[in-house]
Amino acid sequence: MQKISISRLKPGMKLAKDVIANDGRILLLKGFIIKPRYIQRLKAYKVSHVYVEDELVPVRQIDEELIYEDVFCNIKSVMEHARLEKPLDLQALRETVYELVRQILNDDTVFMALTGIRDIDNYTFLHSVDVCIYSVITAKALHMPLDEIRELAFAAILHDIGKCRIPLEILNKPGKLTDEEYFIIKNHTIYGMEITKNTPNLSARIPKVICQHHEKWDGTGYPVGLKSFDIDRMARIISIADVYDALTANRVYRKRRMPHEAAEYLMAQTGQHFDPYILQTFINNIAIYPENLIVMLNTGEIARVLSSRRGLLSMRPVVSVITRKDGPPILNPYVLDLQQNPTVFIVDIIS
Ligand SMILES: [Fe+2]
């Protein structure tokens, strides 16, 4: 075992001790093999060093992770160009988004597990990729045709592009926004429409959908206050994915909600904020707690999600309890079905 600084940490190294953040949260468990995204996450949490075993395990990134990273890098580059008011070249982004769609239509379970790995610095870009993934999963369940799913994926990845015209001090402000700041932020819908309208080779539906992604089913949204079926179906899908993903992310101004709490929040808004039919489809088709996620239970125990249930059932998954908080690993992990144990619930996500 050796202690090394984060700058020397490499994919394939095996953790010899749990990694604990300054606030006491367990970030990664002993025995985990380091992957590139774990290194980013540890840097985001300002972890200075970790303990690793002497052996190095070869890691092969799975294709889905590479596609996720490609889409992330491309949307980051597009949004940075947009912030500098340079002309947008969307070709590379289009190719990777189409590849993402192809893979999700083939098998969406791996992608579901990739969502939610957001750090605060890259929030907007990672959020855009997650909204795109959730939107495509929903569209697939709605049996939308491939051309329309591709168009939706493109609108979803670009939905917040208008934020490049919002000053960063407002976008990243910790604490509550003033009325004036909120008014400025709301303009990102119109800016998004303006930016994409002037981009060659983009269907006219995309600027419209981007403009409508904060409209609400009951007509209380912005910028226009459109109601129900007057809002484009793609914008109704993106709005659900957007709110779900935003609620489950750590932001500068608040700690994230647990996915089952976010799902309940969304359901409470059915018919007001969201299209009831699309919301039901969304909830029925996402894995709220995907397989292999490591979670903390209210008993202080750490567990791995075993089942890949979908919809409401995945709110209370079957888990394998692997260790007590601050305690040694359990030699014989035991299986716990949270559906059969109503007093046990998930209080935090570890990785
Ligand atoms: Fe937005």
Short mmCIF file of C-alpha atoms and ligand atoms in Angstrom, two decimals:
data_model
loop_
_atom_site.label_atom_id
_atom_site.label_comp_id
_atom_site.label_asym_id
_atom_site.label_seq_id
_atom_site.Cartn_x
_atom_site.Cartn_y
_atom_site.Cartn_z
CA MET A 1 0.00 0.00 0.00
CA GLN A 2 1.21 3.53 -0.76
CA LYS A 3 -0.05 7.08 -0.24
CA ILE A 4 -0.06 9.10 -3.45
CA SER A 5 -1.20 12.58 -4.46
CA ILE A 6 -4.18 12.97 -6.82
CA SER A 7 -1.87 14.33 -9.53
CA ARG A 8 -0.12 10.90 -9.59
CA LEU A 9 -3.31 8.84 -9.48
CA LYS A 10 -3.80 6.76 -12.65
CA PRO A 11 -6.65 4.66 -14.05
CA GLY A 12 -6.22 1.03 -13.03
CA MET A 13 -4.90 1.73 -9.52
CA LYS A 14 -6.80 -0.06 -6.77
CA LEU A 15 -7.87 1.85 -3.64
CA ALA A 16 -6.39 0.47 -0.42
CA LYS A 17 -8.58 2.67 1.84
CA ASP A 18 -11.98 4.38 1.55
CA VAL A 19 -11.77 7.97 0.24
CA ILE A 20 -13.64 10.38 2.47
CA ALA A 21 -14.46 14.01 1.54
CA ASN A 22 -13.90 16.92 3.94
CA ASP A 23 -17.60 16.89 4.85
CA GLY A 24 -17.35 13.23 5.95
CA ARG A 25 -19.03 11.79 2.86
CA ILE A 26 -17.56 8.54 1.55
CA LEU A 27 -16.64 9.20 -2.08
CA LEU A 28 -15.10 5.87 -3.11
CA LEU A 29 -14.71 2.57 -1.32
CA LYS A 30 -11.64 0.47 -0.63
CA GLY A 31 -11.15 -2.05 -3.43
CA PHE A 32 -12.47 0.21 -6.24
CA ILE A 33 -10.41 0.31 -9.42
CA ILE A 34 -9.76 3.93 -10.42
CA LYS A 35 -11.41 5.08 -13.65
CA PRO A 36 -10.73 8.42 -15.41
CA ARG A 37 -14.02 9.93 -14.21
CA TYR A 38 -13.25 9.05 -10.58
CA ILE A 39 -10.08 11.16 -10.82
CA GLN A 40 -12.12 14.16 -12.04
CA ARG A 41 -14.58 13.63 -9.21
CA LEU A 42 -11.85 13.45 -6.54
CA LYS A 43 -10.34 16.68 -7.88
CA ALA A 44 -13.78 18.33 -7.76
CA TYR A 45 -14.06 17.36 -4.09
CA LYS A 46 -10.55 18.73 -3.45
CA VAL A 47 -9.19 15.39 -2.22
CA SER A 48 -5.39 15.80 -2.03
CA HIS A 49 -4.22 12.18 -1.70
CA VAL A 50 -5.42 8.57 -1.54
CA TYR A 51 -4.04 5.18 -0.51
CA VAL A 52 -3.59 2.64 -3.31
CA GLU A 53 -2.44 -0.96 -3.55
CA ASP A 54 0.90 -1.63 -5.24
CA GLU A 55 -0.67 -3.68 -8.05
CA LEU A 56 -2.08 -2.04 -11.21
CA VAL A 57 -5.22 -3.49 -12.81
CA PRO A 58 -5.65 -2.93 -16.57
CA VAL A 59 -8.87 -0.97 -17.24
CA ARG A 60 -10.67 -1.01 -20.51
CA GLN A 61 -13.17 1.77 -20.72
CA ILE A 62 -16.49 0.47 -21.92
CA ASP A 63 -17.76 1.89 -25.21
CA GLU A 64 -20.65 3.66 -23.50
CA GLU A 65 -18.27 5.61 -21.27
CA LEU A 66 -16.23 6.70 -24.29
CA ILE A 67 -19.37 7.90 -26.09
CA TYR A 68 -20.52 9.74 -22.96
CA GLU A 69 -17.14 11.49 -22.75
CA ASP A 70 -17.16 12.33 -26.48
CA VAL A 71 -20.59 13.93 -26.27
CA PHE A 72 -19.52 15.80 -23.11
CA CYS A 73 -16.33 17.16 -24.77
CA ASN A 74 -18.23 18.19 -27.91
CA ILE A 75 -21.05 20.05 -26.13
CA LYS A 76 -18.49 21.74 -23.87
CA SER A 77 -16.57 22.94 -26.92
CA VAL A 78 -19.75 24.11 -28.71
CA MET A 79 -20.94 26.06 -25.65
CA GLU A 80 -17.52 27.64 -25.16
CA HIS A 81 -17.51 28.73 -28.83
CA ALA A 82 -21.01 30.12 -28.38
CA ARG A 83 -19.88 32.10 -25.30
CA LEU A 84 -17.12 33.70 -27.43
CA GLU A 85 -19.75 34.42 -30.14
CA LYS A 86 -17.82 32.33 -32.67
CA PRO A 87 -19.77 30.56 -35.46
CA LEU A 88 -20.92 27.12 -34.36
CA ASP A 89 -19.68 23.96 -36.02
CA LEU A 90 -22.06 21.24 -34.90
CA GLN A 91 -20.82 18.41 -37.12
CA ALA A 92 -18.74 16.56 -34.49
CA LEU A 93 -21.48 17.00 -31.89
CA ARG A 94 -24.10 15.72 -34.33
CA GLU A 95 -22.08 12.59 -35.10
CA THR A 96 -21.51 11.71 -31.44
CA VAL A 97 -25.13 12.44 -30.48
CA TYR A 98 -26.37 10.15 -33.29
CA GLU A 99 -24.00 7.45 -32.01
CA LEU A 100 -25.37 7.96 -28.49
CA VAL A 101 -28.92 7.55 -29.85
CA ARG A 102 -27.95 4.38 -31.71
CA GLN A 103 -26.43 2.85 -28.57
CA ILE A 104 -29.35 3.80 -26.31
CA LEU A 105 -31.86 2.32 -28.76
CA ASN A 106 -29.80 -0.84 -28.67
CA ASP A 107 -29.42 -1.02 -24.85
CA ASP A 108 -30.08 1.84 -22.45
CA THR A 109 -29.15 0.21 -19.12
CA VAL A 110 -25.46 1.16 -19.18
CA PHE A 111 -26.27 4.76 -20.06
CA MET A 112 -28.69 4.99 -17.18
CA ALA A 113 -25.81 4.12 -14.84
CA LEU A 114 -23.62 6.83 -16.38
CA THR A 115 -25.99 9.69 -15.62
CA GLY A 116 -25.50 11.69 -12.46
CA ILE A 117 -21.68 11.82 -12.38
CA ARG A 118 -21.70 15.60 -12.37
CA ASP A 119 -19.18 17.80 -10.66
CA ILE A 120 -20.02 21.40 -9.97
CA ASP A 121 -17.49 22.97 -12.40
CA ASN A 122 -18.75 21.07 -15.42
CA TYR A 123 -22.37 21.06 -14.31
CA THR A 124 -23.96 22.64 -17.41
CA PHE A 125 -22.22 20.32 -19.89
CA LEU A 126 -22.71 17.09 -17.93
CA HIS A 127 -26.32 18.08 -17.27
CA SER A 128 -26.86 18.53 -21.02
CA VAL A 129 -25.58 15.00 -21.72
CA ASP A 130 -27.79 13.52 -18.98
CA VAL A 131 -30.88 15.38 -20.23
CA CYS A 132 -30.13 14.04 -23.71
CA ILE A 133 -29.88 10.44 -22.39
CA TYR A 134 -33.11 10.65 -20.35
CA SER A 135 -34.94 12.25 -23.30
CA VAL A 136 -33.88 9.49 -25.70
CA ILE A 137 -34.88 6.75 -23.20
CA THR A 138 -38.32 8.39 -22.90
CA ALA A 139 -38.67 8.81 -26.68
CA LYS A 140 -37.76 5.16 -27.17
CA ALA A 141 -40.52 4.14 -24.75
CA LEU A 142 -42.94 6.44 -26.61
CA HIS A 143 -42.03 4.58 -29.85
CA MET A 144 -41.03 7.77 -31.62
CA PRO A 145 -39.50 7.30 -35.10
CA LEU A 146 -35.69 7.35 -35.37
CA ASP A 147 -35.53 10.69 -37.23
CA GLU A 148 -37.58 12.36 -34.54
CA ILE A 149 -35.51 10.78 -31.73
CA ARG A 150 -32.33 12.10 -33.35
CA GLU A 151 -33.81 15.57 -33.63
CA LEU A 152 -34.96 15.40 -30.01
CA ALA A 153 -31.50 14.28 -28.86
CA PHE A 154 -29.94 17.24 -30.65
CA ALA A 155 -32.43 19.70 -29.14
CA ALA A 156 -31.84 18.14 -25.69
CA ILE A 157 -28.06 18.41 -25.86
CA LEU A 158 -28.38 22.06 -26.94
CA HIS A 159 -31.34 22.99 -24.70
CA ASP A 160 -29.35 25.32 -22.41
CA ILE A 161 -27.02 26.77 -25.06
CA GLY A 162 -28.58 30.19 -24.41
CA LYS A 163 -26.93 30.15 -20.97
CA CYS A 164 -23.70 31.16 -22.73
CA ARG A 165 -25.11 34.70 -22.85
CA ILE A 166 -25.88 34.77 -19.10
CA PRO A 167 -23.12 36.24 -16.89
CA LEU A 168 -21.32 33.47 -14.94
CA GLU A 169 -21.76 35.36 -11.64
CA ILE A 170 -25.53 34.94 -12.02
CA LEU A 171 -25.36 31.38 -13.38
CA ASN A 172 -23.12 30.16 -10.53
CA LYS A 173 -24.49 32.38 -7.78
CA PRO A 174 -24.74 30.56 -4.46
CA GLY A 175 -27.98 31.42 -2.71
CA LYS A 176 -31.30 32.78 -3.92
CA LEU A 177 -31.54 34.85 -7.09
CA THR A 178 -33.04 38.34 -6.98
CA ASP A 179 -36.12 38.98 -9.17
CA GLU A 180 -33.92 40.86 -11.61
CA GLU A 181 -31.37 38.00 -11.83
CA TYR A 182 -34.15 35.46 -12.33
CA PHE A 183 -35.52 37.63 -15.15
CA ILE A 184 -32.06 37.62 -16.79
CA ILE A 185 -31.71 33.82 -16.44
CA LYS A 186 -35.12 33.22 -18.02
CA ASN A 187 -33.83 34.86 -21.20
CA HIS A 188 -31.63 31.81 -21.88
CA THR A 189 -34.62 30.23 -23.66
CA ILE A 190 -34.87 33.12 -26.15
CA TYR A 191 -31.08 33.36 -26.54
CA GLY A 192 -30.95 29.61 -27.23
CA MET A 193 -33.52 30.03 -29.98
CA GLU A 194 -31.64 32.97 -31.50
CA ILE A 195 -28.27 31.17 -31.49
CA THR A 196 -29.59 27.96 -33.07
CA LYS A 197 -31.82 29.78 -35.57
CA ASN A 198 -28.74 31.25 -37.20
CA THR A 199 -26.91 27.92 -37.35
CA PRO A 200 -26.86 26.29 -40.80
CA ASN A 201 -28.13 22.73 -41.36
CA LEU A 202 -30.35 22.70 -38.27
CA SER A 203 -34.05 21.87 -38.54
CA ALA A 204 -36.41 24.73 -37.67
CA ARG A 205 -38.00 22.60 -34.95
CA ILE A 206 -34.84 22.66 -32.80
CA PRO A 207 -34.82 26.44 -32.04
CA LYS A 208 -38.55 26.21 -31.28
CA VAL A 209 -38.09 23.30 -28.85
CA ILE A 210 -35.14 25.01 -27.14
CA CYS A 211 -37.26 28.13 -26.67
CA GLN A 212 -40.07 26.06 -25.10
CA HIS A 213 -38.14 23.88 -22.63
CA HIS A 214 -39.32 25.91 -19.61
CA GLU A 215 -42.97 26.09 -20.64
CA LYS A 216 -45.34 24.24 -18.28
CA TRP A 217 -48.33 22.02 -19.04
CA ASP A 218 -50.71 24.36 -17.14
CA GLY A 219 -49.48 27.50 -18.94
CA THR A 220 -47.48 29.00 -16.04
CA GLY A 221 -44.05 28.53 -17.65
CA TYR A 222 -41.88 30.90 -19.69
CA PRO A 223 -41.11 32.66 -22.00
CA VAL A 224 -44.60 32.64 -23.57
CA GLY A 225 -46.86 30.74 -21.15
CA LEU A 226 -47.92 28.11 -23.71
CA LYS A 227 -50.28 25.37 -22.52
CA SER A 228 -50.55 21.57 -22.92
CA PHE A 229 -50.42 20.41 -26.56
CA ASP A 230 -49.41 23.88 -27.78
CA ILE A 231 -45.99 23.02 -26.34
CA ASP A 232 -43.99 20.86 -28.76
CA ARG A 233 -43.86 17.23 -27.59
CA MET A 234 -40.05 17.33 -27.65
CA ALA A 235 -40.03 20.29 -25.28
CA ARG A 236 -42.46 18.45 -22.97
CA ILE A 237 -40.02 15.51 -22.83
CA ILE A 238 -36.92 17.69 -22.31
CA SER A 239 -38.59 19.65 -19.52
CA ILE A 240 -39.16 16.45 -17.48
CA ALA A 241 -35.60 15.19 -18.06
CA ASP A 242 -34.24 18.66 -17.22
CA VAL A 243 -36.02 19.01 -13.86
CA TYR A 244 -35.31 15.42 -12.79
CA ASP A 245 -31.62 15.76 -13.56
CA ALA A 246 -31.30 19.22 -11.98
CA LEU A 247 -32.93 18.00 -8.75
CA THR A 248 -30.57 15.04 -8.44
CA ALA A 249 -27.38 17.10 -8.98
CA ASN A 250 -25.29 18.85 -6.35
CA ARG A 251 -25.40 22.56 -7.11
CA VAL A 252 -23.44 25.45 -5.67
CA TYR A 253 -26.52 26.52 -3.73
CA ARG A 254 -27.95 23.23 -2.50
CA LYS A 255 -27.27 19.56 -1.92
CA ARG A 256 -28.86 17.14 -4.37
CA ARG A 257 -32.06 15.25 -3.66
CA MET A 258 -32.09 11.48 -3.74
CA PRO A 259 -33.47 10.11 -7.05
CA HIS A 260 -36.60 8.61 -5.42
CA GLU A 261 -37.36 12.01 -3.84
CA ALA A 262 -36.89 13.72 -7.22
CA ALA A 263 -39.24 11.19 -8.86
CA GLU A 264 -41.86 11.86 -6.17
CA TYR A 265 -41.45 15.61 -6.65
CA LEU A 266 -42.05 15.21 -10.38
CA MET A 267 -45.13 13.06 -9.82
CA ALA A 268 -46.56 15.70 -7.50
CA GLN A 269 -46.30 18.13 -10.44
CA THR A 270 -48.13 15.96 -12.94
CA GLY A 271 -50.72 17.94 -14.88
CA GLN A 272 -49.32 21.20 -13.53
CA HIS A 273 -45.71 21.39 -14.64
CA PHE A 274 -45.61 18.23 -16.75
CA ASP A 275 -47.55 16.34 -19.42
CA PRO A 276 -49.06 13.46 -17.36
CA TYR A 277 -48.68 10.79 -20.04
CA ILE A 278 -45.04 11.62 -20.81
CA LEU A 279 -44.20 11.89 -17.11
CA GLN A 280 -45.68 8.43 -16.47
CA THR A 281 -43.63 7.05 -19.37
CA PHE A 282 -40.49 8.72 -18.03
CA ILE A 283 -40.96 7.35 -14.49
CA ASN A 284 -41.81 3.87 -15.79
CA ASN A 285 -38.69 3.66 -17.94
CA ILE A 286 -35.79 5.13 -16.03
CA ALA A 287 -33.91 3.11 -13.43
CA ILE A 288 -34.11 5.44 -10.46
CA TYR A 289 -31.35 3.47 -8.73
CA PRO A 290 -29.37 1.75 -11.53
CA GLU A 291 -27.62 -1.58 -11.05
CA ASN A 292 -24.20 -1.47 -9.32
CA LEU A 293 -24.73 1.97 -7.79
CA ILE A 294 -23.19 2.14 -4.30
CA VAL A 295 -25.57 3.72 -1.79
CA MET A 296 -25.73 4.47 1.91
CA LEU A 297 -28.75 3.27 3.88
CA ASN A 298 -30.35 5.00 6.87
CA THR A 299 -28.92 2.14 8.97
CA GLY A 300 -25.40 3.48 8.23
CA GLU A 301 -24.65 0.48 6.03
CA ILE A 302 -23.20 0.73 2.52
CA ALA A 303 -24.83 -1.37 -0.18
CA ARG A 304 -24.62 -2.14 -3.88
CA VAL A 305 -27.81 -2.03 -5.96
CA LEU A 306 -28.40 -5.50 -7.39
CA SER A 307 -31.59 -5.45 -9.38
CA SER A 308 -32.18 -3.33 -12.44
CA ARG A 309 -35.84 -2.70 -11.81
CA ARG A 310 -37.45 0.16 -13.67
CA GLY A 311 -40.00 2.74 -12.75
CA LEU A 312 -41.63 2.89 -9.33
CA LEU A 313 -40.18 -0.50 -8.36
CA SER A 314 -36.63 0.80 -8.83
CA MET A 315 -37.27 3.37 -6.07
CA ARG A 316 -36.90 0.51 -3.57
CA PRO A 317 -34.33 -1.82 -5.15
CA VAL A 318 -32.82 -5.09 -3.99
CA VAL A 319 -29.36 -4.34 -2.56
CA SER A 320 -26.36 -6.25 -1.28
CA VAL A 321 -25.04 -4.83 2.01
CA ILE A 322 -21.25 -4.70 1.77
CA THR A 323 -20.01 -2.65 4.71
CA ARG A 324 -21.00 -0.56 7.71
CA LYS A 325 -20.25 3.18 7.61
CA ASP A 326 -16.81 3.69 9.19
CA GLY A 327 -16.65 -0.06 9.80
CA PRO A 328 -14.87 -3.01 8.21
CA PRO A 329 -16.36 -4.70 5.12
CA ILE A 330 -18.87 -7.43 5.91
CA LEU A 331 -17.31 -10.80 5.09
CA ASN A 332 -20.53 -12.27 3.74
CA PRO A 333 -22.53 -9.48 2.06
CA TYR A 334 -26.23 -10.08 2.55
CA VAL A 335 -29.13 -9.28 0.27
CA LEU A 336 -31.86 -6.88 1.35
CA ASP A 337 -35.01 -6.16 -0.64
CA LEU A 338 -35.96 -2.60 0.28
CA GLN A 339 -39.50 -3.27 -0.89
CA GLN A 340 -39.87 -5.89 1.85
CA ASN A 341 -38.13 -3.66 4.44
CA PRO A 342 -40.08 -0.39 4.51
CA THR A 343 -38.11 1.13 7.40
CA VAL A 344 -34.83 0.92 5.47
CA PHE A 345 -34.20 3.57 2.83
CA ILE A 346 -31.43 5.12 0.76
CA VAL A 347 -30.01 8.34 2.24
CA ASP A 348 -26.99 8.99 0.02
CA ILE A 349 -25.25 7.92 -3.17
CA ILE A 350 -21.59 7.06 -2.82
CA SER A 351 -20.66 6.36 -6.42
FE FE B 1 -33.00 25.75 -19.12
#
